[in-house]
PDB file of C-alpha atoms in Angstrom:
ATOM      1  CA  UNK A  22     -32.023  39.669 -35.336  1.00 48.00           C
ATOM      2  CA  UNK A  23     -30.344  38.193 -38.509  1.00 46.00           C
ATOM      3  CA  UNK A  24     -27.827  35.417 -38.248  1.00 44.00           C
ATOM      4  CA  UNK A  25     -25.341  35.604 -40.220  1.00 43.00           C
ATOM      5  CA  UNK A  26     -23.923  32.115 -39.808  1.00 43.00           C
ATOM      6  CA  UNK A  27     -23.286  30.003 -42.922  1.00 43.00           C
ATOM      7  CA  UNK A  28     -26.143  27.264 -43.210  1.00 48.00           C
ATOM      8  CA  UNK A  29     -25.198  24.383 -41.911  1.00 50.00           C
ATOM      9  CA  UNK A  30     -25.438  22.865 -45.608  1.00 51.00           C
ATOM     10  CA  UNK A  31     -22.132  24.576 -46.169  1.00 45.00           C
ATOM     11  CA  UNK A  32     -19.147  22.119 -46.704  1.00 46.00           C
ATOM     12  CA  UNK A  33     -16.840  22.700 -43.078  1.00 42.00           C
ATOM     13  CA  UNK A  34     -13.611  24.992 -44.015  1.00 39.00           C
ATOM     14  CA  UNK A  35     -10.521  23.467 -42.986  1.00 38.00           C
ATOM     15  CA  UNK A  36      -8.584  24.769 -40.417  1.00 39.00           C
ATOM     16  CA  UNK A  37      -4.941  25.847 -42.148  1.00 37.00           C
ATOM     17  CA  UNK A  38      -1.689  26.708 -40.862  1.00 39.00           C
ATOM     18  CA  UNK A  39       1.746  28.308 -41.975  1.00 40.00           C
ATOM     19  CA  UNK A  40       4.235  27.176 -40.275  1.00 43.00           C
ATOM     20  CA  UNK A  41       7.744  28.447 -41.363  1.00 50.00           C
ATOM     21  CA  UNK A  42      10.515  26.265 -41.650  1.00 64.00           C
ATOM     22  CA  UNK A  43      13.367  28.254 -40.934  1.00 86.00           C
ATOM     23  CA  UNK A  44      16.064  26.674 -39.165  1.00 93.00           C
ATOM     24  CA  UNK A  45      18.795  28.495 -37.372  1.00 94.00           C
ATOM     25  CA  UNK A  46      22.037  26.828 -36.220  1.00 94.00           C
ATOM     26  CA  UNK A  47      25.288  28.142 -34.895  1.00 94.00           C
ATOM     27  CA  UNK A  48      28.866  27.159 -35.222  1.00 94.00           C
ATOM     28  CA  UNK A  49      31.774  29.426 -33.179  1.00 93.00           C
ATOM     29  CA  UNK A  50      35.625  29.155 -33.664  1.00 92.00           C
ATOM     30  CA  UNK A  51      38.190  31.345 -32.442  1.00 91.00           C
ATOM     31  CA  UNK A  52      38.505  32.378 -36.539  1.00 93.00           C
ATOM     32  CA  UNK A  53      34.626  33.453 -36.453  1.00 96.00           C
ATOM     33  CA  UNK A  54      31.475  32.589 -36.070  1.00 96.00           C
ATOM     34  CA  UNK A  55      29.010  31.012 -38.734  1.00 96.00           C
ATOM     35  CA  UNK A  56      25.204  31.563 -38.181  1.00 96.00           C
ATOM     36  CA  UNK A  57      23.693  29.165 -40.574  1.00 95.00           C
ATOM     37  CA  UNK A  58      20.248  29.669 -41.909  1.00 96.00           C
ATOM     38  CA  UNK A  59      17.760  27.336 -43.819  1.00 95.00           C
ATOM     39  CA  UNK A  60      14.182  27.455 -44.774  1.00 95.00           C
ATOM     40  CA  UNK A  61      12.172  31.180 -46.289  1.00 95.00           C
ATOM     41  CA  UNK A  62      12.933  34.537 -43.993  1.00 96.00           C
ATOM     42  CA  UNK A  63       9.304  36.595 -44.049  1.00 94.00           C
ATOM     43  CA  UNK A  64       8.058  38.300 -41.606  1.00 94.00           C
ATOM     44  CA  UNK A  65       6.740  35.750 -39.121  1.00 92.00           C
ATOM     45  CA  UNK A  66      10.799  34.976 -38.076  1.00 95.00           C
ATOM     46  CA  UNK A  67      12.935  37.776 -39.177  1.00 95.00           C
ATOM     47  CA  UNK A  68      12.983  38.398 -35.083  1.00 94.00           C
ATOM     48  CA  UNK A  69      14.145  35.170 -35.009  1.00 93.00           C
ATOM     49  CA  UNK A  70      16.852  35.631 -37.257  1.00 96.00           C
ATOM     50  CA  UNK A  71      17.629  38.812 -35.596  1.00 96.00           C
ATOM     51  CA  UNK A  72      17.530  37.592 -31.903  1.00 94.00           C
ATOM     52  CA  UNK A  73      20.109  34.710 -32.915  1.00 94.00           C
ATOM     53  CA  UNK A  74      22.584  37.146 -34.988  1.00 97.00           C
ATOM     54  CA  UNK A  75      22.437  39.990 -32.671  1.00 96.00           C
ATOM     55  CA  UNK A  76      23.275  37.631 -29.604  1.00 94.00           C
ATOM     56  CA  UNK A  77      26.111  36.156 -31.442  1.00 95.00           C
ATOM     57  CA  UNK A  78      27.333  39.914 -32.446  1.00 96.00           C
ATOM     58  CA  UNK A  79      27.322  40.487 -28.726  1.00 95.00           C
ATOM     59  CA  UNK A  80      30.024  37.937 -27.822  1.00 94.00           C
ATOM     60  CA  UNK A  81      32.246  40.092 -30.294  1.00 96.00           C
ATOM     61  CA  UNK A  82      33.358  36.712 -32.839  1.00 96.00           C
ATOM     62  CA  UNK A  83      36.107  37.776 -34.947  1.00 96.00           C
ATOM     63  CA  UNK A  84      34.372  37.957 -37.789  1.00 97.00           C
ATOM     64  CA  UNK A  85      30.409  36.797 -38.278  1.00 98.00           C
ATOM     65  CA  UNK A  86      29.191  35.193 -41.243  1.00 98.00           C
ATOM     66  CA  UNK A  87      25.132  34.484 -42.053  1.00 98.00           C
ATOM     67  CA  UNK A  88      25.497  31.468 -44.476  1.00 98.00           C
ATOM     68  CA  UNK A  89      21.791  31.745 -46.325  1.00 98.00           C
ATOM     69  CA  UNK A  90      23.151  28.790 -48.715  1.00 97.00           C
ATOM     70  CA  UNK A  91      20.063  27.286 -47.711  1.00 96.00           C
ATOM     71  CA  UNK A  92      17.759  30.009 -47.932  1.00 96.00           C
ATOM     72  CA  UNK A  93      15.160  29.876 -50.660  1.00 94.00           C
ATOM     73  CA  UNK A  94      13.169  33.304 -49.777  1.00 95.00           C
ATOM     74  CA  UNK A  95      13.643  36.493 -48.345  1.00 96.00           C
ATOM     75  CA  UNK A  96      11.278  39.431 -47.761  1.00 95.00           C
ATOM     76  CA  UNK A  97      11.936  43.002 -46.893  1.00 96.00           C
ATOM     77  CA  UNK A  98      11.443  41.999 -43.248  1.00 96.00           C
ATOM     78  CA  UNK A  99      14.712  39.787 -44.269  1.00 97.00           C
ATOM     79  CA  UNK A 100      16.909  42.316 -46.254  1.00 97.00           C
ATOM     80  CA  UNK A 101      16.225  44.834 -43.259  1.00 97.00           C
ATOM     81  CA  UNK A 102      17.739  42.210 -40.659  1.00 98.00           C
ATOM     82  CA  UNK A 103      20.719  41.691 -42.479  1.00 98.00           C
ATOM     83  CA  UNK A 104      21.034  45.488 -43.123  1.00 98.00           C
ATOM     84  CA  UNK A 105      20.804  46.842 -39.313  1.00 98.00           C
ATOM     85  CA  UNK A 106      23.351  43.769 -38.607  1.00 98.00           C
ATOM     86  CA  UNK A 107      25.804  44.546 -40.579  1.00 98.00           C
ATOM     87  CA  UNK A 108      25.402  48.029 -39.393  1.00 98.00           C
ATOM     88  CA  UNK A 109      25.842  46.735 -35.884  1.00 98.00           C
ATOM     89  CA  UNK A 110      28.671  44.733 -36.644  1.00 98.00           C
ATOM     90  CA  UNK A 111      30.512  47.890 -38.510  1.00 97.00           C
ATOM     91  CA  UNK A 112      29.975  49.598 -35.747  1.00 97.00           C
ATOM     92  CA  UNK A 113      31.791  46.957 -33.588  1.00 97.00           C
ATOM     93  CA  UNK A 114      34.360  46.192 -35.627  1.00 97.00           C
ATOM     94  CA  UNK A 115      33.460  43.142 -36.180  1.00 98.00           C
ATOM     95  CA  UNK A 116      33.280  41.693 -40.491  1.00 97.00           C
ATOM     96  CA  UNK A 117      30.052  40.647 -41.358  1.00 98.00           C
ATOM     97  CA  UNK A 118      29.982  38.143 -44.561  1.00 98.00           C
ATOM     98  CA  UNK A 119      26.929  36.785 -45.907  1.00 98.00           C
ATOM     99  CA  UNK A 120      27.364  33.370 -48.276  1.00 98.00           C
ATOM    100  CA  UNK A 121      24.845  32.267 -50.587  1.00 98.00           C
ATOM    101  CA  UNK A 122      24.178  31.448 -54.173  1.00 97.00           C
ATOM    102  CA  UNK A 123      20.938  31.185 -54.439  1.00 96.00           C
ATOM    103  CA  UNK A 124      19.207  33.674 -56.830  1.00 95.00           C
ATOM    104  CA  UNK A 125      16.151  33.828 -54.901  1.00 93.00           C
ATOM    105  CA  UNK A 126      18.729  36.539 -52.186  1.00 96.00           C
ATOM    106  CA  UNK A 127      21.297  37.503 -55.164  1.00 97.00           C
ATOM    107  CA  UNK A 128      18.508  38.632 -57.573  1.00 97.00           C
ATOM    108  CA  UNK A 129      16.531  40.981 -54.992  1.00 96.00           C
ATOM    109  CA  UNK A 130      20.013  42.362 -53.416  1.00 96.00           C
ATOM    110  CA  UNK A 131      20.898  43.144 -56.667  1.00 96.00           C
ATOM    111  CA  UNK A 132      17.815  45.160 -57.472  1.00 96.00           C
ATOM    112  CA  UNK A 133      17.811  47.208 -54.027  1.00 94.00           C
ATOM    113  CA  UNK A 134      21.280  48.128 -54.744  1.00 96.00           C
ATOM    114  CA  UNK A 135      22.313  45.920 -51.493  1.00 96.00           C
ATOM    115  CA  UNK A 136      25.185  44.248 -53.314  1.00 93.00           C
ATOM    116  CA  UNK A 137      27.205  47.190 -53.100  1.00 95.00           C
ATOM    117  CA  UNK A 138      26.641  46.796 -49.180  1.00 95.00           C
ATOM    118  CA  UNK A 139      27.031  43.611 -48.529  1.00 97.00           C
ATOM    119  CA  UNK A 140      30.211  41.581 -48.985  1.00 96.00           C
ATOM    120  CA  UNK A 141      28.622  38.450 -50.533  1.00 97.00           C
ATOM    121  CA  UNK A 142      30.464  34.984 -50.774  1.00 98.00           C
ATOM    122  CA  UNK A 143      29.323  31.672 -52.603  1.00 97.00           C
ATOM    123  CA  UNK A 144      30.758  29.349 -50.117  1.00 97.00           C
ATOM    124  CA  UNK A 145      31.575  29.294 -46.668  1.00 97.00           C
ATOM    125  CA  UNK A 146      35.621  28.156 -47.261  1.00 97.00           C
ATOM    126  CA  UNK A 147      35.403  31.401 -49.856  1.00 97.00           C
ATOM    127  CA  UNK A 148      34.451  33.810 -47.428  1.00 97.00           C
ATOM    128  CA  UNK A 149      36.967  32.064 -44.871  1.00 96.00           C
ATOM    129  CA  UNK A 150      39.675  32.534 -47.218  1.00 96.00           C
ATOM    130  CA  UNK A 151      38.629  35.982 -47.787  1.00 92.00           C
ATOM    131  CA  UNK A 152      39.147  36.520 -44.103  1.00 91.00           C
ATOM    132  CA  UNK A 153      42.863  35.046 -43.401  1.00 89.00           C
ATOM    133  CA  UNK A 154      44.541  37.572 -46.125  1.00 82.00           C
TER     134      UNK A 154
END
């Protein structure tokens, strides 16, 4: 029988772990409700991100708006999210705003063509304002 072990000569690998950092809070008001997101969206918690915005969709705000101001990545499993959402959301009636200025989300929206879907604010107070006129 062969072992294929490494010798025990063999310097120990260490043990590593990715932990994401995104960070999900939520702020409701009779004028809307603002899902705030920070940290990277990949694939290890774009159900996250989903879970929390479609529970908030289902308590029909008046308008809900994903501020990614602090959002420094986003993968396809990301962009996918936001797209069923705001599909959702049409469907219900219900505006769905993103805000962000960050070039890491305006630079691949704008190469997937997903600025034309999106209605895309660089502050929250913008995208409020955009929503009493």
């Amino acid at each position: 029988m062969t072992d294929y072990r490494a010798p025990t000569s063999y310097p120990a690998r260490s043990t590593r772990r990715f932990v994401s950092s995104l960070d999900i809070s939520i702020t409701a008001s009779a004028e809307d409700t603002v899902v705030t997101v920070c940290g990277e969206i990949d694939l290890g918690v774009s159900d996250d991100l989903r879970r929390a915005l479609d529970e908030e969709l289902r308590f029909q705000p008046s308008a809900l708006i994903a501020d990614l101001s602090a959002v420094s990545f986003c993968d396809s499993s990301g962009f996918t999210v936001l797209v069923q959402i705001r599909a959702k959301a049409e469907e219900a009636g219900v505006p769905f705003i993103l805000v962000t200025q960050e070039r890491a989300l305006l630079r691949p929206m704008a190469l997937l063509g997903l600025d034309a879907v999106f209605t895309v604010h660089p502050t929250l107070d913008s995208a409020r304002d955009m929503l009493t006129r």
